[in-house]
PDB file of C-alpha atoms in Angstrom:
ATOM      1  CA  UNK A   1      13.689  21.737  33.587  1.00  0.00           C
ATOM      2  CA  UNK A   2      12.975  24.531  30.617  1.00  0.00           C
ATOM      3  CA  UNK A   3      10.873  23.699  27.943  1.00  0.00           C
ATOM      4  CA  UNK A   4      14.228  23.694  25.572  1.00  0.00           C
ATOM      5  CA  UNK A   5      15.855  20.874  27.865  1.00  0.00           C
ATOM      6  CA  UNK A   6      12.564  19.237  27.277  1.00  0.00           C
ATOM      7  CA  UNK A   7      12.942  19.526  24.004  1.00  0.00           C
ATOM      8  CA  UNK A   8      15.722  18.142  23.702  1.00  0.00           C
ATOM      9  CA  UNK A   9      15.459  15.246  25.264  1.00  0.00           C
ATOM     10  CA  UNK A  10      11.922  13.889  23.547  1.00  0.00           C
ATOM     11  CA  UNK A  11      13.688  14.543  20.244  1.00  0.00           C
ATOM     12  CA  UNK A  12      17.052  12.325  21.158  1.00  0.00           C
ATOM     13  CA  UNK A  13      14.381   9.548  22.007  1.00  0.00           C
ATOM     14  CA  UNK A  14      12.940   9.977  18.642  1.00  0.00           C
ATOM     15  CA  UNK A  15      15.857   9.628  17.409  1.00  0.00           C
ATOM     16  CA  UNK A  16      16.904   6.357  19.188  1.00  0.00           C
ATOM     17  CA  UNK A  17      13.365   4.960  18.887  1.00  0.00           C
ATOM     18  CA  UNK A  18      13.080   5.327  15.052  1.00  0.00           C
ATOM     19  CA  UNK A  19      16.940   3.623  15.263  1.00  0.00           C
ATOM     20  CA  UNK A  20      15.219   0.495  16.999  1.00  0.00           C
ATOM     21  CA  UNK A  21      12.890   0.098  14.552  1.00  0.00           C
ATOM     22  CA  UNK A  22       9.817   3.662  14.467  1.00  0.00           C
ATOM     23  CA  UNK A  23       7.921   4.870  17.588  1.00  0.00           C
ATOM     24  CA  UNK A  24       5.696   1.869  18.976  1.00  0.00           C
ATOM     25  CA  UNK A  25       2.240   3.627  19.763  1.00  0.00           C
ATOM     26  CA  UNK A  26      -1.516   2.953  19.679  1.00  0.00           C
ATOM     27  CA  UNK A  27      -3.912   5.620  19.651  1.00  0.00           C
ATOM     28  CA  UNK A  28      -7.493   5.562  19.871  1.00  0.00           C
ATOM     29  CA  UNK A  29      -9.120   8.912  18.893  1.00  0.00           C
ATOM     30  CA  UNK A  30     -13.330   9.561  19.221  1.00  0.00           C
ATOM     31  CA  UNK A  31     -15.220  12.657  19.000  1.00  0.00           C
ATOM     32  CA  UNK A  32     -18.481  13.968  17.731  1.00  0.00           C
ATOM     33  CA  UNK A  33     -18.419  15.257  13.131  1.00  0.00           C
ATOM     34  CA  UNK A  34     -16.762  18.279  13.609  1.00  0.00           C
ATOM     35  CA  UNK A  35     -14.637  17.738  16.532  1.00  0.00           C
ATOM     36  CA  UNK A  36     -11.280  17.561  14.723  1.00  0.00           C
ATOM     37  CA  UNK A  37     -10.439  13.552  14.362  1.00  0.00           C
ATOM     38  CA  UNK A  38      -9.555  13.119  11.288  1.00  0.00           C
ATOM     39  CA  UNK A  39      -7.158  16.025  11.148  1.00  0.00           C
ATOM     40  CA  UNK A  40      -5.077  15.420  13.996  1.00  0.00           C
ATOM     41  CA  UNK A  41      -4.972  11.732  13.053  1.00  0.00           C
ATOM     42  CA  UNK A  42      -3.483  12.555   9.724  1.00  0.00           C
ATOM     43  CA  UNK A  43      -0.970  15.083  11.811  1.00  0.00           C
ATOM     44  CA  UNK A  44       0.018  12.447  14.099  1.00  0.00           C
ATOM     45  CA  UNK A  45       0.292   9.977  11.475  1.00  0.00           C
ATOM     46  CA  UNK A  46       2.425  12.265   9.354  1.00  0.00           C
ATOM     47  CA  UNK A  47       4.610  13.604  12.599  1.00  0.00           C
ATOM     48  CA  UNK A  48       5.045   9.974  14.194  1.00  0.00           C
ATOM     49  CA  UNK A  49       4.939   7.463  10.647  1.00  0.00           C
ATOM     50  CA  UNK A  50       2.045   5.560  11.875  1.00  0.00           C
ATOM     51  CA  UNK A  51      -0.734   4.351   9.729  1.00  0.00           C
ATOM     52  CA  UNK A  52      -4.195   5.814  10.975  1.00  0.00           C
ATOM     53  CA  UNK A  53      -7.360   4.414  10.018  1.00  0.00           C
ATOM     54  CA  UNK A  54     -11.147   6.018  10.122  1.00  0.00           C
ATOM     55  CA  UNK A  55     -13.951   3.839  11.393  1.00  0.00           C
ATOM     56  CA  UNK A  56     -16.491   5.035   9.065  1.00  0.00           C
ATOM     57  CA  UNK A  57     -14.173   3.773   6.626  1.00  0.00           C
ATOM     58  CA  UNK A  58     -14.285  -0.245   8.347  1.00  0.00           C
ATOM     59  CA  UNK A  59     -18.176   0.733   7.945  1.00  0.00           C
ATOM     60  CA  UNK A  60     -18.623   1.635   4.763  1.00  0.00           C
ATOM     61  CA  UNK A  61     -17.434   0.493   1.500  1.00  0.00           C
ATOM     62  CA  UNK A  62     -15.795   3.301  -0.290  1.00  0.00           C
ATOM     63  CA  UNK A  63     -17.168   2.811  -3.790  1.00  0.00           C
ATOM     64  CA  UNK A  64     -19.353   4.231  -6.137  1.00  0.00           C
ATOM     65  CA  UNK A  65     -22.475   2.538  -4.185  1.00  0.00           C
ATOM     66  CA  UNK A  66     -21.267   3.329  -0.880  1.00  0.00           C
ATOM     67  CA  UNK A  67     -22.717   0.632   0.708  1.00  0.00           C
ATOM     68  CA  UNK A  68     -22.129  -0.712   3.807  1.00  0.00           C
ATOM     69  CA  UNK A  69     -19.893  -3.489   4.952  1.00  0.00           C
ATOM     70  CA  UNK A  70     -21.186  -6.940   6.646  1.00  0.00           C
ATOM     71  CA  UNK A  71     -20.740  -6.828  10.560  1.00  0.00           C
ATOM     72  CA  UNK A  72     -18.213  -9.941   9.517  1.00  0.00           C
ATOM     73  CA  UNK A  73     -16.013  -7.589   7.472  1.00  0.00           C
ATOM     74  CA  UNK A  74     -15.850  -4.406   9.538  1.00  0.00           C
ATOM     75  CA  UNK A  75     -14.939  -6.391  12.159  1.00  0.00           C
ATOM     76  CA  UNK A  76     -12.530  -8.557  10.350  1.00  0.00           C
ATOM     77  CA  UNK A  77     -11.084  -5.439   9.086  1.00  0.00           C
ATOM     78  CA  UNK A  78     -10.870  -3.683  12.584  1.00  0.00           C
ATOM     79  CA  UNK A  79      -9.162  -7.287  14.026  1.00  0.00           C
ATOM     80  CA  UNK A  80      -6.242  -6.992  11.459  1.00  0.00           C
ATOM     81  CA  UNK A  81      -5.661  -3.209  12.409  1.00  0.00           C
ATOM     82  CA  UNK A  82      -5.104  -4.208  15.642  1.00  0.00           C
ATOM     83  CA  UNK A  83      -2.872  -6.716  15.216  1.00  0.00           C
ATOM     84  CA  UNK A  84      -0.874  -4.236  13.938  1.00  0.00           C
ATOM     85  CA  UNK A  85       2.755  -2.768  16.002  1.00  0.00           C
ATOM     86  CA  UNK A  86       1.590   0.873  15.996  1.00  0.00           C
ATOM     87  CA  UNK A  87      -2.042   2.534  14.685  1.00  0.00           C
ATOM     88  CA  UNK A  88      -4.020   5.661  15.135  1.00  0.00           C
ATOM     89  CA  UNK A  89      -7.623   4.376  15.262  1.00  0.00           C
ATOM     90  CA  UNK A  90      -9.982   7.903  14.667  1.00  0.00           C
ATOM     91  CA  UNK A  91     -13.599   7.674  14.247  1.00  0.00           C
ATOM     92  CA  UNK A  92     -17.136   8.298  16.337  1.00  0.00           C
ATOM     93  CA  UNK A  93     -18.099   4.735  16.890  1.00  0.00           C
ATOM     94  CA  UNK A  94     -18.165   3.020  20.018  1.00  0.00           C
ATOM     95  CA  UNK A  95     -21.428   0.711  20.056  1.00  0.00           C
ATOM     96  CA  UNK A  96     -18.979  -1.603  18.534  1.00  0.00           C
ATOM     97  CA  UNK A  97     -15.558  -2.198  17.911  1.00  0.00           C
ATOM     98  CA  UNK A  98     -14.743  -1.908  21.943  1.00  0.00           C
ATOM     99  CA  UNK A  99     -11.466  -4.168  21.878  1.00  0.00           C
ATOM    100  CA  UNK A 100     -10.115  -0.543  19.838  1.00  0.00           C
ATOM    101  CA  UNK A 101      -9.966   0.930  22.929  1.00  0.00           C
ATOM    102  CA  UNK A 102      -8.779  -1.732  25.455  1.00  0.00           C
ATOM    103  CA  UNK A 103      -5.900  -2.325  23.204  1.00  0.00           C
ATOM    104  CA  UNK A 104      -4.789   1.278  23.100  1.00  0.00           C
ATOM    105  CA  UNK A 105      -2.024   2.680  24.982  1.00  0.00           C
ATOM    106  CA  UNK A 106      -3.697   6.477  24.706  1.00  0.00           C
ATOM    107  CA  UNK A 107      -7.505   7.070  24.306  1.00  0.00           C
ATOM    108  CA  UNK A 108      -8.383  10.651  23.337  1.00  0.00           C
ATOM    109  CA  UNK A 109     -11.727  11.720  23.424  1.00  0.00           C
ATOM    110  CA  UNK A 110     -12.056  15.164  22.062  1.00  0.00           C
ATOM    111  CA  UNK A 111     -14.646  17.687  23.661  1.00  0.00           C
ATOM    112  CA  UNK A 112     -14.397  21.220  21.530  1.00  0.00           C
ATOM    113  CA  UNK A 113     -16.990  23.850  22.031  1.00  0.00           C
ATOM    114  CA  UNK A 114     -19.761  22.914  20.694  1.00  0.00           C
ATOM    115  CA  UNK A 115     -20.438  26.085  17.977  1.00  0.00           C
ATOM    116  CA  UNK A 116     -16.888  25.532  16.687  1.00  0.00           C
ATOM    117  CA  UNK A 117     -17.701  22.048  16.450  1.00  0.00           C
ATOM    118  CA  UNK A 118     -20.714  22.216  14.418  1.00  0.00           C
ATOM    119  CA  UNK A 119     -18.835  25.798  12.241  1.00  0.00           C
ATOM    120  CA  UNK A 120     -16.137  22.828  11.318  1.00  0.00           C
ATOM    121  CA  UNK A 121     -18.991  20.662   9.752  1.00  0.00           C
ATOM    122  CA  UNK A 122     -20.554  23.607   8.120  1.00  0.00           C
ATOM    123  CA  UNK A 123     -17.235  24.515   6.759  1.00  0.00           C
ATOM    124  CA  UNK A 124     -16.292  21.159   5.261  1.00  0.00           C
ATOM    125  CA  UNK A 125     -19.852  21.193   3.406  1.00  0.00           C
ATOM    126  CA  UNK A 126     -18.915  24.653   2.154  1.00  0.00           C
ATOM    127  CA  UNK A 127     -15.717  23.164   1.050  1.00  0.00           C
ATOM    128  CA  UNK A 128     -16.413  19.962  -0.445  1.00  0.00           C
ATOM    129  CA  UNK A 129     -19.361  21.265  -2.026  1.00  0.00           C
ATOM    130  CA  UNK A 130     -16.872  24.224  -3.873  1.00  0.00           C
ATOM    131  CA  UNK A 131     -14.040  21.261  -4.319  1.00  0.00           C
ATOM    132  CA  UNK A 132     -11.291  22.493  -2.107  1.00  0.00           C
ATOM    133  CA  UNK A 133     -11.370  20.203  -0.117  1.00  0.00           C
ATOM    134  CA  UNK A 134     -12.393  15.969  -0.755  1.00  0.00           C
ATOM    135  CA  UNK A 135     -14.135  13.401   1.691  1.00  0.00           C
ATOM    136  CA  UNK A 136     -15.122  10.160   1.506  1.00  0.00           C
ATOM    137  CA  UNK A 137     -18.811  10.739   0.581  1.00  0.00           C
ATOM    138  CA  UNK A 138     -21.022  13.136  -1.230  1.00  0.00           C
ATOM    139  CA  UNK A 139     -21.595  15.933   1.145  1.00  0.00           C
ATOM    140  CA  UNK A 140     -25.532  17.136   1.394  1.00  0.00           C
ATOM    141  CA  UNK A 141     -27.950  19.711   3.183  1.00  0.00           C
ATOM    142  CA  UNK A 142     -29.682  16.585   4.370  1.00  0.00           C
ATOM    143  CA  UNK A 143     -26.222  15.005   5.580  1.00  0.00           C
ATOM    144  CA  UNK A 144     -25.088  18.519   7.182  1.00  0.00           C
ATOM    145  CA  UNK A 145     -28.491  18.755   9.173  1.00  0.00           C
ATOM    146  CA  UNK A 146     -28.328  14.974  10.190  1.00  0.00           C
ATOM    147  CA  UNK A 147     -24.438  15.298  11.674  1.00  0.00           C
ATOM    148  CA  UNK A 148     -25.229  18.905  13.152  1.00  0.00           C
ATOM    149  CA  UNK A 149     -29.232  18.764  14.597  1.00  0.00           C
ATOM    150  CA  UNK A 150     -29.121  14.591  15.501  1.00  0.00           C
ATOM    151  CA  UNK A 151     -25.799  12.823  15.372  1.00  0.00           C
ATOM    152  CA  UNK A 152     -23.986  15.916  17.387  1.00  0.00           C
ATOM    153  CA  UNK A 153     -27.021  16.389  19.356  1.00  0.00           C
ATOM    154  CA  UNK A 154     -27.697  12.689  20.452  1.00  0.00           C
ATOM    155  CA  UNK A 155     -23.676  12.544  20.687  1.00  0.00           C
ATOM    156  CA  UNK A 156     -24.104  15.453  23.585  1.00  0.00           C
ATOM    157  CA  UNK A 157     -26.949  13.907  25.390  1.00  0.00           C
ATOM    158  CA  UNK A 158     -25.922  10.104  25.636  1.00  0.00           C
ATOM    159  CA  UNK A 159     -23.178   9.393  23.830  1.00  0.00           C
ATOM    160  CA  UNK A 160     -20.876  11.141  25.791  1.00  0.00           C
ATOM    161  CA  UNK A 161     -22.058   9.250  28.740  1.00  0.00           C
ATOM    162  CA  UNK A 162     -22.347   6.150  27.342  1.00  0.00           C
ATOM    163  CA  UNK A 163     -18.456   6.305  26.325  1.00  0.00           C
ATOM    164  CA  UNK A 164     -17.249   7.201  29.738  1.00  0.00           C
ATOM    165  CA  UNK A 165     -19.163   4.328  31.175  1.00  0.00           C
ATOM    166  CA  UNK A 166     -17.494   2.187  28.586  1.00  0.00           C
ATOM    167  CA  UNK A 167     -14.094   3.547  28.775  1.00  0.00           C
ATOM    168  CA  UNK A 168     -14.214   3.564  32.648  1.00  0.00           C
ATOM    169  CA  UNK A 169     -11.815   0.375  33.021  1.00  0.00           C
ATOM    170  CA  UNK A 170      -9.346   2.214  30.569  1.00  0.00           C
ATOM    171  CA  UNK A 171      -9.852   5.586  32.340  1.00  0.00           C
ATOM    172  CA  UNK A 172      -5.588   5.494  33.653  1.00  0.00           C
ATOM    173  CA  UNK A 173      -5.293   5.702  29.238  1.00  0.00           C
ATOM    174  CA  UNK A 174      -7.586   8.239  28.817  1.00  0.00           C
ATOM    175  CA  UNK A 175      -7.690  11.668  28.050  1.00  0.00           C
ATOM    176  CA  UNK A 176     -10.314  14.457  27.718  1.00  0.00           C
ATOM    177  CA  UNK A 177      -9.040  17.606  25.414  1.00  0.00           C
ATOM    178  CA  UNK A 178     -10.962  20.198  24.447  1.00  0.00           C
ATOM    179  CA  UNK A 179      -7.677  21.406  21.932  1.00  0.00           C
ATOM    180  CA  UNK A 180      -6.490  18.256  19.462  1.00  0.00           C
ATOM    181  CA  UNK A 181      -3.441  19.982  19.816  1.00  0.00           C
ATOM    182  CA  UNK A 182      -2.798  19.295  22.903  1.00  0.00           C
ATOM    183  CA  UNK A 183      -2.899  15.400  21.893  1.00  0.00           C
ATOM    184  CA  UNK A 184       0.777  16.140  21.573  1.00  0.00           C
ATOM    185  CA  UNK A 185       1.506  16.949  24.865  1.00  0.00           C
ATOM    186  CA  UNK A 186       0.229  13.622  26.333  1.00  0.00           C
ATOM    187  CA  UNK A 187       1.702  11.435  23.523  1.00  0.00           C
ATOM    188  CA  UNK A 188       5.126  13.053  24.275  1.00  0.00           C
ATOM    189  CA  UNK A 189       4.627  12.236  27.919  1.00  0.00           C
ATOM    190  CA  UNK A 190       3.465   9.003  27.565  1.00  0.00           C
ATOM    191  CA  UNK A 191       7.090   8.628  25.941  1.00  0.00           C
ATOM    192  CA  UNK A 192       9.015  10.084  28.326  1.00  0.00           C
ATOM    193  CA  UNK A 193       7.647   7.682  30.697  1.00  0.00           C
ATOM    194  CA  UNK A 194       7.808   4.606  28.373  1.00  0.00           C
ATOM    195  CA  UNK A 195      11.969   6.112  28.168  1.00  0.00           C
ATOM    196  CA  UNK A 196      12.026   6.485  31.895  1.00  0.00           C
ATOM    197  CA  UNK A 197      10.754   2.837  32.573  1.00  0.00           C
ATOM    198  CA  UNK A 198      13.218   1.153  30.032  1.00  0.00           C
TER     199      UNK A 198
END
């Protein structure tokens, strides 16, 4: 089969799924700052119409303060996300919140080389810090060392590990990229087979 046949055939089940009622999906998305989350859960939000959300944002209230939230609401929060049809779920947290990932039908965890990993972070300070671009909190030289020299860091040492080992009953779910784009790729297989199986 060519890649146009292909082509053709993912979009006519588009088309018949968003006839039965939108494309019925969960997606669970976890990487290290820099690794590309947030932007390919707004692309697959915007591609597929499904709501994503951003853990930090289930941590933290997004206010002038910026405090953050009691365990009670984050997780109150993350318990009515997943009660939802469809969601993309993006964010580095894993120490809690597990019941994201069981509940998923994918589970990404992107892996991009580490320098253009850490050149993304150091780009969106650049950015926010000139105004072309907005996040949800004040960007500083103490927050850019703390994501590049310990979260990323740590995140290489342990955390990778430590996600595997948690992720290791869902491992038939999920994926390791090193390209977000290629997120794609899986999601349209995973409906092809959902197509084939109905």
């Amino acid at each position: 089969m060519n890649a146009e046949t292909l082509g053709e055939i993912i979009a006519q089940y588009y088309i018949v799924s968003f006839f039965k009622g939108g494309i019925d999906i969960k997606i669970r998305i976890i990487g290290a700052c820099g690794s590309g989350k947030t932007s390919i859960a707004k692309e697959l939000s915007k591609r597929y119409g499904i709501n994503y959300y951003e853990t930090d944002n289930l941590v933290w209230e997004r206010n002038a303060d910026n405090r953050k939230n009691s365990i009670d609401v984050r997780d109150s929060m993350l318990n009515e996300i997943l009660e939802e049809e469809s969601w993309i779920i993006e964010g580095v947290h894993y120490k809690w919140g597990q019941d994201s990932f069981k509940k998923a039908d994918l589970i990404f965890l992107l892996r991009p080389n580490k320098y253009l990993r850490d050149f993304r972070v150091i780009r969106r300070f650049v950015r926010t810090r000139l105004g072309f671009e907005q996040w949800n909190y004040k960007q500083t030289v103490k927050n850019l060392y703390t994501m590049i020299f310990e979260w990323n860091r740590s995140y290489d040492k342990k955390g990778i590990k430590d996600i595997l080992e948690l992720t290791d009953e869902c491992s038939k779910k999920r994926v390791i990229i090193r390209d977000g784009k290629d997120i794609f790729k899986y999601i349209e297989g995973h409906f092809m087979g959902v197509s084939g199986r109905q």
